[in-house]
GROMACS .gro file of C-alpha atoms in nm:
model
  389
    1MET     CA    1   1.383   1.979   2.028
    2ARG     CA    2   1.698   1.836   1.853
    3THR     CA    3   1.690   1.484   1.674
    4GLN     CA    4   1.899   1.310   1.388
    5VAL     CA    5   1.580   1.219   1.148
    6ALA     CA    6   1.245   1.404   1.175
    7ILE     CA    7   0.961   1.147   1.060
    8ILE     CA    8   0.666   1.335   0.909
    9GLY     CA    9   0.376   1.075   0.958
   10GLY     CA   10   0.286   0.814   1.197
   11GLY     CA   11   0.163   0.570   0.951
   12PRO     CA   12   0.306   0.237   0.858
   13ALA     CA   13   0.576   0.407   0.689
   14GLY     CA   14   0.694   0.625   0.939
   15LEU     CA   15   0.635   0.396   1.199
   16LEU     CA   16   0.853   0.143   1.034
   17LEU     CA   17   1.120   0.359   0.946
   18GLY     CA   18   1.159   0.508   1.256
   19GLN     CA   19   1.199   0.149   1.425
   20LEU     CA   20   1.417   0.005   1.218
   21LEU     CA   21   1.633   0.337   1.282
   22HIS     CA   22   1.603   0.285   1.638
   23ARG     CA   23   1.729  -0.060   1.599
   24GLN     CA   24   2.055   0.117   1.413
   25GLY     CA   25   2.102   0.390   1.718
   26ILE     CA   26   1.980   0.652   1.491
   27ASP     CA   27   1.765   0.913   1.678
   28ALA     CA   28   1.426   1.004   1.523
   29VAL     CA   29   1.081   1.179   1.611
   30VAL     CA   30   0.766   1.105   1.466
   31ILE     CA   31   0.534   1.380   1.384
   32GLU     CA   32   0.160   1.289   1.355
   33ARG     CA   33  -0.149   1.558   1.256
   34LYS     CA   34  -0.406   1.296   1.437
   35THR     CA   35  -0.413   1.064   1.736
   36ARG     CA   36  -0.309   0.719   1.749
   37ASP     CA   37  -0.640   0.628   1.763
   38TYR     CA   38  -0.755   0.784   1.480
   39VAL     CA   39  -0.462   0.616   1.270
   40LEU     CA   40  -0.539   0.276   1.393
   41GLY     CA   41  -0.868   0.358   1.277
   42ARG     CA   42  -0.799   0.341   0.923
   43ILE     CA   43  -0.927   0.034   0.747
   44ARG     CA   44  -0.654  -0.071   0.477
   45ALA     CA   45  -0.552  -0.386   0.285
   46GLY     CA   46  -0.301  -0.622   0.441
   47VAL     CA   47  -0.127  -0.847   0.160
   48LEU     CA   48   0.263  -0.834   0.260
   49GLU     CA   49   0.497  -0.912   0.051
   50ALA     CA   50   0.816  -1.126   0.155
   51GLY     CA   51   1.016  -0.813   0.180
   52LEU     CA   52   0.804  -0.652   0.420
   53VAL     CA   53   0.779  -0.944   0.637
   54ARG     CA   54   1.131  -0.934   0.641
   55LEU     CA   55   1.172  -0.556   0.735
   56MET     CA   56   0.924  -0.653   1.046
   57GLU     CA   57   1.130  -0.931   1.166
   58GLU     CA   58   1.442  -0.694   1.132
   59ALA     CA   59   1.248  -0.419   1.331
   60GLY     CA   60   1.163  -0.676   1.585
   61VAL     CA   61   0.785  -0.649   1.564
   62ALA     CA   62   0.706  -0.953   1.369
   63ASP     CA   63   0.588  -1.181   1.652
   64ARG     CA   64   0.222  -1.135   1.607
   65LEU     CA   65   0.243  -1.124   1.253
   66HIS     CA   66   0.390  -1.480   1.225
   67ALA     CA   67   0.178  -1.605   1.471
   68GLU     CA   68  -0.175  -1.463   1.324
   69GLY     CA   69  -0.094  -1.397   0.976
   70HIS     CA   70  -0.235  -1.591   0.713
   71VAL     CA   71  -0.009  -1.717   0.467
   72HIS     CA   72  -0.113  -1.746   0.121
   73HIS     CA   73   0.084  -1.965  -0.138
   74GLY     CA   74  -0.131  -1.840  -0.441
   75THR     CA   75  -0.459  -1.660  -0.536
   76ARG     CA   76  -0.772  -1.748  -0.775
   77ILE     CA   77  -0.862  -1.535  -1.040
   78ALA     CA   78  -1.239  -1.588  -1.159
   79VAL     CA   79  -1.360  -1.459  -1.540
   80ASP     CA   80  -1.716  -1.506  -1.650
   81GLY     CA   81  -1.776  -1.799  -1.398
   82ARG     CA   82  -1.458  -2.005  -1.459
   83MET     CA   83  -1.167  -1.976  -1.186
   84PHE     CA   84  -0.808  -2.113  -1.189
   85HIS     CA   85  -0.496  -2.084  -0.961
   86VAL     CA   86  -0.183  -1.905  -0.943
   87ASP     CA   87   0.041  -2.114  -0.741
   88PHE     CA   88   0.287  -1.853  -0.599
   89SER     CA   89   0.517  -2.071  -0.392
   90GLY     CA   90   0.500  -2.344  -0.669
   91LEU     CA   91   0.631  -2.074  -0.919
   92THR     CA   92   0.854  -1.844  -0.670
   93GLY     CA   93   0.923  -2.046  -0.372
   94THR     CA   94   0.769  -1.739  -0.205
   95PRO     CA   95   0.411  -1.687  -0.046
   96VAL     CA   96   0.233  -1.374   0.050
   97VAL     CA   97   0.090  -1.315   0.438
   98VAL     CA   98  -0.255  -1.178   0.460
   99TYR     CA   99  -0.199  -0.944   0.793
  100GLY     CA  100  -0.391  -0.642   0.824
  101GLN     CA  101  -0.242  -0.288   0.786
  102THR     CA  102  -0.398  -0.174   1.113
  103GLU     CA  103  -0.245  -0.469   1.299
  104VAL     CA  104   0.107  -0.357   1.119
  105THR     CA  105   0.067  -0.039   1.228
  106ARG     CA  106  -0.071  -0.144   1.587
  107ASP     CA  107   0.272  -0.343   1.601
  108LEU     CA  108   0.467  -0.071   1.537
  109TYR     CA  109   0.298   0.176   1.755
  110ASP     CA  110   0.359  -0.068   2.066
  111ALA     CA  111   0.710  -0.115   2.002
  112ARG     CA  112   0.776   0.251   1.997
  113GLU     CA  113   0.579   0.303   2.298
  114ALA     CA  114   0.754   0.033   2.481
  115ALA     CA  115   1.102   0.170   2.371
  116GLY     CA  116   0.965   0.503   2.505
  117LEU     CA  117   1.048   0.680   2.141
  118PRO     CA  118   0.870   0.995   2.107
  119THR     CA  119   0.583   1.054   1.889
  120GLU     CA  120   0.436   1.397   1.867
  121PHE     CA  121   0.062   1.357   1.825
  122ARG     CA  122  -0.189   1.632   1.727
  123ALA     CA  123   0.061   1.831   1.539
  124GLU     CA  124  -0.111   2.141   1.317
  125ASP     CA  125   0.043   2.333   1.059
  126VAL     CA  126   0.350   2.137   1.033
  127ALA     CA  127   0.622   2.302   0.813
  128ILE     CA  128   0.936   2.188   0.672
  129HIS     CA  129   1.201   2.439   0.640
  130GLY     CA  130   1.570   2.450   0.500
  131ALA     CA  131   1.538   2.107   0.338
  132ASP     CA  132   1.775   2.216   0.056
  133THR     CA  133   2.039   2.298   0.321
  134ASP     CA  134   2.250   2.143   0.564
  135SER     CA  135   2.049   2.231   0.856
  136PRO     CA  136   1.668   2.160   0.805
  137HIS     CA  137   1.421   2.200   1.080
  138VAL     CA  138   1.037   2.117   1.101
  139THR     CA  139   0.733   2.358   1.303
  140PHE     CA  140   0.455   2.260   1.381
  141THR     CA  141   0.183   2.391   1.663
  142ARG     CA  142  -0.038   2.210   1.898
  143ASP     CA  143  -0.306   2.376   2.122
  144GLY     CA  144  -0.169   2.691   2.014
  145THR     CA  145   0.190   2.637   2.111
  146GLY     CA  146   0.450   2.642   1.829
  147HIS     CA  147   0.716   2.375   1.821
  148ARG     CA  148   1.056   2.322   1.673
  149ILE     CA  149   1.258   2.023   1.572
  150ASP     CA  150   1.589   2.086   1.435
  151CYS     CA  151   1.730   1.760   1.248
  152ASP     CA  152   1.997   1.631   1.006
  153PHE     CA  153   1.740   1.506   0.760
  154VAL     CA  154   1.341   1.532   0.720
  155ALA     CA  155   1.148   1.176   0.567
  156GLY     CA  156   0.816   1.248   0.429
  157CYS     CA  157   0.599   0.977   0.533
  158ASP     CA  158   0.247   1.180   0.513
  159GLY     CA  159   0.078   1.068   0.251
  160PHE     CA  160  -0.048   1.210  -0.080
  161HIS     CA  161  -0.234   1.506   0.109
  162GLY     CA  162   0.067   1.548   0.310
  163ILE     CA  163   0.332   1.871   0.347
  164SER     CA  164   0.640   1.687   0.258
  165ARG     CA  165   0.587   1.655  -0.139
  166GLN     CA  166   0.446   2.011  -0.182
  167THR     CA  167   0.761   2.123  -0.010
  168ILE     CA  168   0.964   2.047  -0.315
  169PRO     CA  169   0.949   2.327  -0.560
  170LEU     CA  170   0.737   2.290  -0.849
  171THR     CA  171   1.029   2.352  -1.070
  172VAL     CA  172   1.188   2.042  -0.946
  173ARG     CA  173   0.956   1.787  -0.904
  174ARG     CA  174   0.744   1.623  -1.194
  175GLU     CA  175   0.410   1.446  -1.125
  176TYR     CA  176   0.283   1.124  -1.340
  177GLU     CA  177  -0.079   1.054  -1.299
  178LYS     CA  178  -0.344   0.846  -1.433
  179THR     CA  179  -0.705   0.842  -1.314
  180TYR     CA  180  -0.954   0.537  -1.379
  181PRO     CA  181  -1.306   0.571  -1.448
  182PHE     CA  182  -1.436   0.388  -1.182
  183GLY     CA  183  -1.431   0.280  -0.784
  184TRP     CA  184  -1.430  -0.003  -0.574
  185LEU     CA  185  -1.698  -0.001  -0.298
  186GLY     CA  186  -1.547  -0.206  -0.013
  187VAL     CA  187  -1.750  -0.376   0.257
  188LEU     CA  188  -1.606  -0.482   0.599
  189SER     CA  189  -1.820  -0.773   0.763
  190ARG     CA  190  -1.781  -0.996   1.042
  191THR     CA  191  -1.806  -1.306   0.819
  192PRO     CA  192  -1.595  -1.626   0.736
  193PRO     CA  193  -1.415  -1.544   0.419
  194VAL     CA  194  -1.545  -1.697   0.115
  195HIS     CA  195  -1.189  -1.880   0.022
  196ASP     CA  196  -0.875  -1.932   0.197
  197GLU     CA  197  -0.749  -1.741  -0.078
  198LEU     CA  198  -0.815  -1.409  -0.266
  199ILE     CA  199  -1.022  -1.440  -0.515
  200TYR     CA  200  -1.006  -1.180  -0.830
  201ALA     CA  201  -1.341  -1.203  -1.046
  202SER     CA  202  -1.398  -1.022  -1.384
  203SER     CA  203  -1.766  -1.070  -1.534
  204GLU     CA  204  -1.947  -0.867  -1.770
  205ARG     CA  205  -2.084  -0.674  -1.480
  206GLY     CA  206  -1.728  -0.572  -1.366
  207PHE     CA  207  -1.511  -0.640  -1.135
  208ALA     CA  208  -1.507  -0.785  -0.785
  209LEU     CA  209  -1.250  -0.935  -0.535
  210CYS     CA  210  -1.284  -1.141  -0.222
  211SER     CA  211  -1.038  -1.063   0.044
  212MET     CA  212  -1.021  -1.121   0.443
  213ARG     CA  213  -0.877  -0.991   0.763
  214ASN     CA  214  -0.872  -1.292   0.976
  215ASP     CA  215  -1.099  -1.609   1.023
  216ASN     CA  216  -1.400  -1.417   1.097
  217LEU     CA  217  -1.355  -1.087   0.925
  218SER     CA  218  -1.378  -1.015   0.528
  219ARG     CA  219  -1.352  -0.774   0.340
  220TYR     CA  220  -1.533  -0.759  -0.064
  221TYR     CA  221  -1.499  -0.502  -0.325
  222ILE     CA  222  -1.685  -0.478  -0.625
  223GLN     CA  223  -1.633  -0.196  -0.925
  224CYS     CA  224  -1.876   0.062  -0.901
  225ALA     CA  225  -1.930   0.401  -1.090
  226LEU     CA  226  -1.745   0.709  -0.951
  227SER     CA  227  -2.053   0.884  -0.902
  228ASP     CA  228  -2.180   0.598  -0.679
  229HIS     CA  229  -2.227   0.699  -0.267
  230PRO     CA  230  -2.183   0.421  -0.016
  231SER     CA  231  -2.548   0.514   0.100
  232ASP     CA  232  -2.643   0.434  -0.264
  233TRP     CA  233  -2.594   0.054  -0.173
  234THR     CA  234  -2.804  -0.123   0.099
  235ASP     CA  235  -2.613  -0.438   0.249
  236ALA     CA  236  -2.846  -0.629   0.031
  237ALA     CA  237  -2.788  -0.496  -0.310
  238PHE     CA  238  -2.398  -0.532  -0.205
  239TRP     CA  239  -2.415  -0.902  -0.151
  240ALA     CA  240  -2.663  -0.966  -0.465
  241GLU     CA  241  -2.421  -0.774  -0.702
  242LEU     CA  242  -2.107  -0.979  -0.556
  243LYS     CA  243  -2.285  -1.278  -0.604
  244ARG     CA  244  -2.334  -1.187  -0.956
  245ARG     CA  245  -2.013  -1.141  -1.008
  246LEU     CA  246  -1.855  -1.460  -0.886
  247PRO     CA  247  -1.865  -1.820  -0.996
  248PRO     CA  248  -2.191  -1.987  -0.881
  249GLU     CA  249  -1.974  -2.234  -0.655
  250VAL     CA  250  -1.822  -1.934  -0.471
  251ALA     CA  251  -2.140  -1.766  -0.440
  252ASP     CA  252  -2.325  -2.019  -0.321
  253ARG     CA  253  -2.098  -2.048  -0.015
  254LEU     CA  254  -2.056  -1.709   0.036
  255VAL     CA  255  -2.169  -1.610   0.423
  256THR     CA  256  -2.326  -1.267   0.430
  257GLY     CA  257  -2.405  -1.043   0.719
  258PRO     CA  258  -2.392  -0.649   0.826
  259SER     CA  259  -2.174  -0.457   0.710
  260ILE     CA  260  -1.944  -0.299   0.984
  261GLU     CA  261  -1.757  -0.057   0.752
  262LYS     CA  262  -1.864   0.059   0.386
  263SER     CA  263  -1.668   0.307   0.171
  264ILE     CA  264  -1.606   0.368  -0.209
  265ALA     CA  265  -1.231   0.472  -0.293
  266PRO     CA  266  -1.103   0.589  -0.638
  267LEU     CA  267  -0.881   0.465  -0.840
  268ARG     CA  268  -0.564   0.643  -0.908
  269SER     CA  269  -0.162   0.576  -1.061
  270PHE     CA  270   0.053   0.866  -0.948
  271VAL     CA  271   0.426   0.911  -0.913
  272THR     CA  272   0.643   1.225  -0.855
  273GLU     CA  273   0.996   1.248  -0.918
  274PRO     CA  274   1.260   1.289  -0.756
  275MET     CA  275   1.186   1.147  -0.418
  276ARG     CA  276   1.448   1.368  -0.266
  277TRP     CA  277   1.511   1.732  -0.258
  278GLY     CA  278   1.832   1.811  -0.044
  279ARG     CA  279   1.790   1.661   0.305
  280LEU     CA  280   1.424   1.595   0.231
  281PHE     CA  281   1.279   1.214   0.129
  282LEU     CA  282   0.962   1.108   0.035
  283CYS     CA  283   0.843   0.754   0.133
  284GLY     CA  284   0.491   0.579   0.037
  285ASP     CA  285   0.197   0.765  -0.054
  286ALA     CA  286   0.399   1.073  -0.023
  287ALA     CA  287   0.569   0.990  -0.327
  288HIS     CA  288   0.331   0.769  -0.533
  289ILE     CA  289  -0.023   0.590  -0.543
  290VAL     CA  290  -0.136   0.259  -0.717
  291PRO     CA  291  -0.419   0.137  -0.751
  292PRO     CA  292  -0.541  -0.139  -0.502
  293THR     CA  293  -0.542  -0.426  -0.757
  294GLY     CA  294  -0.255  -0.647  -0.653
  295ALA     CA  295  -0.219  -0.488  -0.304
  296LYS     CA  296   0.121  -0.282  -0.388
  297GLY     CA  297   0.034   0.052  -0.160
  298LEU     CA  298   0.161  -0.056   0.162
  299ASN     CA  299   0.449  -0.290   0.049
  300LEU     CA  300   0.621  -0.009  -0.206
  301ALA     CA  301   0.616   0.191   0.148
  302ALA     CA  302   0.817  -0.053   0.283
  303SER     CA  303   1.066  -0.055  -0.007
  304ASP     CA  304   1.105   0.316   0.014
  305VAL     CA  305   1.182   0.255   0.379
  306HIS     CA  306   1.387  -0.022   0.317
  307TYR     CA  307   1.614   0.204   0.069
  308LEU     CA  308   1.612   0.490   0.300
  309HIS     CA  309   1.732   0.334   0.655
  310GLU     CA  310   1.996   0.163   0.456
  311GLY     CA  311   2.124   0.500   0.325
  312LEU     CA  312   2.065   0.672   0.653
  313ARG     CA  313   2.228   0.364   0.846
  314GLN     CA  314   2.546   0.412   0.575
  315PHE     CA  315   2.561   0.776   0.639
  316TYR     CA  316   2.555   0.765   0.995
  317ARG     CA  317   2.794   0.420   1.068
  318ASP     CA  318   3.036   0.512   0.749
  319ASN     CA  319   3.011   0.883   0.690
  320ASP     CA  320   2.932   0.778   0.353
  321CYS     CA  321   2.658   0.932   0.147
  322THR     CA  322   2.628   0.670  -0.156
  323GLY     CA  323   2.311   0.547  -0.013
  324ILE     CA  324   2.136   0.844   0.013
  325ASP     CA  325   2.230   1.016  -0.286
  326ALA     CA  326   2.102   0.703  -0.474
  327TYR     CA  327   1.771   0.703  -0.264
  328SER     CA  328   1.582   0.848  -0.508
  329GLU     CA  329   1.717   0.678  -0.818
  330ARG     CA  330   1.675   0.303  -0.650
  331ALA     CA  331   1.324   0.361  -0.499
  332LEU     CA  332   1.211   0.478  -0.830
  333LEU     CA  333   1.342   0.186  -1.050
  334ARG     CA  334   1.094  -0.049  -0.838
  335VAL     CA  335   0.823   0.212  -0.788
  336TRP     CA  336   0.778   0.237  -1.157
  337LYS     CA  337   0.778  -0.172  -1.196
  338ALA     CA  338   0.507  -0.190  -0.921
  339GLU     CA  339   0.317   0.081  -1.094
  340ARG     CA  340   0.317  -0.112  -1.411
  341PHE     CA  341   0.246  -0.411  -1.267
  342SER     CA  342  -0.095  -0.241  -1.099
  343TRP     CA  343  -0.174  -0.064  -1.405
  344TRP     CA  344  -0.165  -0.394  -1.626
  345PHE     CA  345  -0.339  -0.586  -1.343
  346SER     CA  346  -0.627  -0.368  -1.319
  347GLY     CA  347  -0.654  -0.348  -1.702
  348LEU     CA  348  -0.693  -0.716  -1.687
  349LEU     CA  349  -0.970  -0.736  -1.477
  350HIS     CA  350  -1.194  -0.423  -1.501
  351ARG     CA  351  -1.468  -0.317  -1.762
  352TYR     CA  352  -1.398  -0.001  -1.857
  353PRO     CA  353  -1.704   0.216  -2.001
  354ASP     CA  354  -1.513   0.283  -2.339
  355MET     CA  355  -1.413  -0.073  -2.428
  356SER     CA  356  -1.482  -0.148  -2.801
  357PRO     CA  357  -1.537  -0.494  -2.910
  358PHE     CA  358  -1.181  -0.516  -3.003
  359ASP     CA  359  -1.044  -0.406  -2.677
  360LEU     CA  360  -1.285  -0.669  -2.506
  361LYS     CA  361  -1.154  -0.964  -2.722
  362MET     CA  362  -0.770  -0.870  -2.642
  363GLN     CA  363  -0.858  -0.827  -2.241
  364GLN     CA  364  -0.985  -1.225  -2.275
  365ALA     CA  365  -0.702  -1.322  -2.456
  366ASP     CA  366  -0.428  -1.149  -2.216
  367ILE     CA  367  -0.680  -1.334  -1.950
  368ALA     CA  368  -0.653  -1.681  -2.134
  369PHE     CA  369  -0.281  -1.618  -2.187
  370LEU     CA  370  -0.224  -1.583  -1.802
  371ARG     CA  371  -0.465  -1.928  -1.735
  372ASP     CA  372  -0.259  -2.110  -1.992
  373ASN     CA  373   0.084  -1.984  -2.009
  374ARG     CA  374   0.326  -2.143  -1.699
  375ALA     CA  375   0.583  -1.851  -1.800
  376GLN     CA  376   0.330  -1.583  -1.773
  377GLN     CA  377   0.209  -1.725  -1.448
  378GLN     CA  378   0.521  -1.691  -1.333
  379ALA     CA  379   0.621  -1.365  -1.406
  380PHE     CA  380   0.280  -1.269  -1.258
  381ALA     CA  381   0.365  -1.447  -0.942
  382GLU     CA  382   0.683  -1.286  -0.890
  383ASN     CA  383   0.551  -0.951  -0.934
  384TYR     CA  384   0.256  -1.033  -0.700
  385VAL     CA  385   0.473  -1.136  -0.440
  386GLY     CA  386   0.720  -0.843  -0.467
  387LEU     CA  387   1.044  -0.827  -0.682
  388PRO     CA  388   1.359  -0.794  -0.501
  389TYR     CA  389   1.484  -0.478  -0.326
   0.00000   0.00000   0.00000
């Protein structure tokens, strides 16, 4: 098979890139290790920055997002039982939209299938060849049969554990990582959200987050030990602990119910540089991971896709390499700013096991500054709704 861009990874980053390229008349094949149903079964956050919403519009897949997404004009932050509001729209003129990542992925798959665009599912043993030459190609096997796709460029959108980043030699790439000494225990339940905006909560017992997927599907998280396992937590124990970490007026109106999904996610900050090697470009989790505090993972993947599809459009339309040559530098400038925000916001609200009394006082002062200072709230809001591309 021959195509212009081989996209490795059929998650939202790869699908969004493929749809945007299609709209520009650029051919792309998506190569995915799992099935469509498996990809759509992944439960992920869904707070969309304005930039991602605009990209969905540009890709022609925003109708259901606008019909079913929940526009949030701000968020609530609760500390030791007291809650304050950060007004995104009032401070920046821009809201965010709550719309599940699964729904984003579904919309992109539906558009890809409606257009008859090629997607290679159940691709095993994927390998990238000749990325540092002018003639790269990708090989994979399916049901024991080998396949080869020749291309001009390879977009690595296959996540942290994918082959794309590992293809870049260790002599070329440099990796930066921070692991956090706790995880998030998350529960999905068919219950109405406790509030019409997200609530980020901090207490002496640790962090908690009240989020939602829609009017009847809620997602809640509590900070937990890395040694915990989901089976250690009954539903009753989870709900009881969540209530202890929320302001009383919020806990009193919390509707509980059976969990339909329960998992523990470790927290990590990770960046690899550069995000380009020859004709291979890394996008999304293949290049960087952020802790979920602040909901930057999907949105960072979208900004990578923006820079890459603009560069590829410039290359094919104008025979101009400026955009693809600048891709890594432009993407990383925004990546590191989002990494900083996610790291800072995580430090603001979590209780760390090695915190000294002085550390706790500094955390409390930082929270009070955010609560009382409009300029700090504006900086927070600008980062949360998304820095410009």
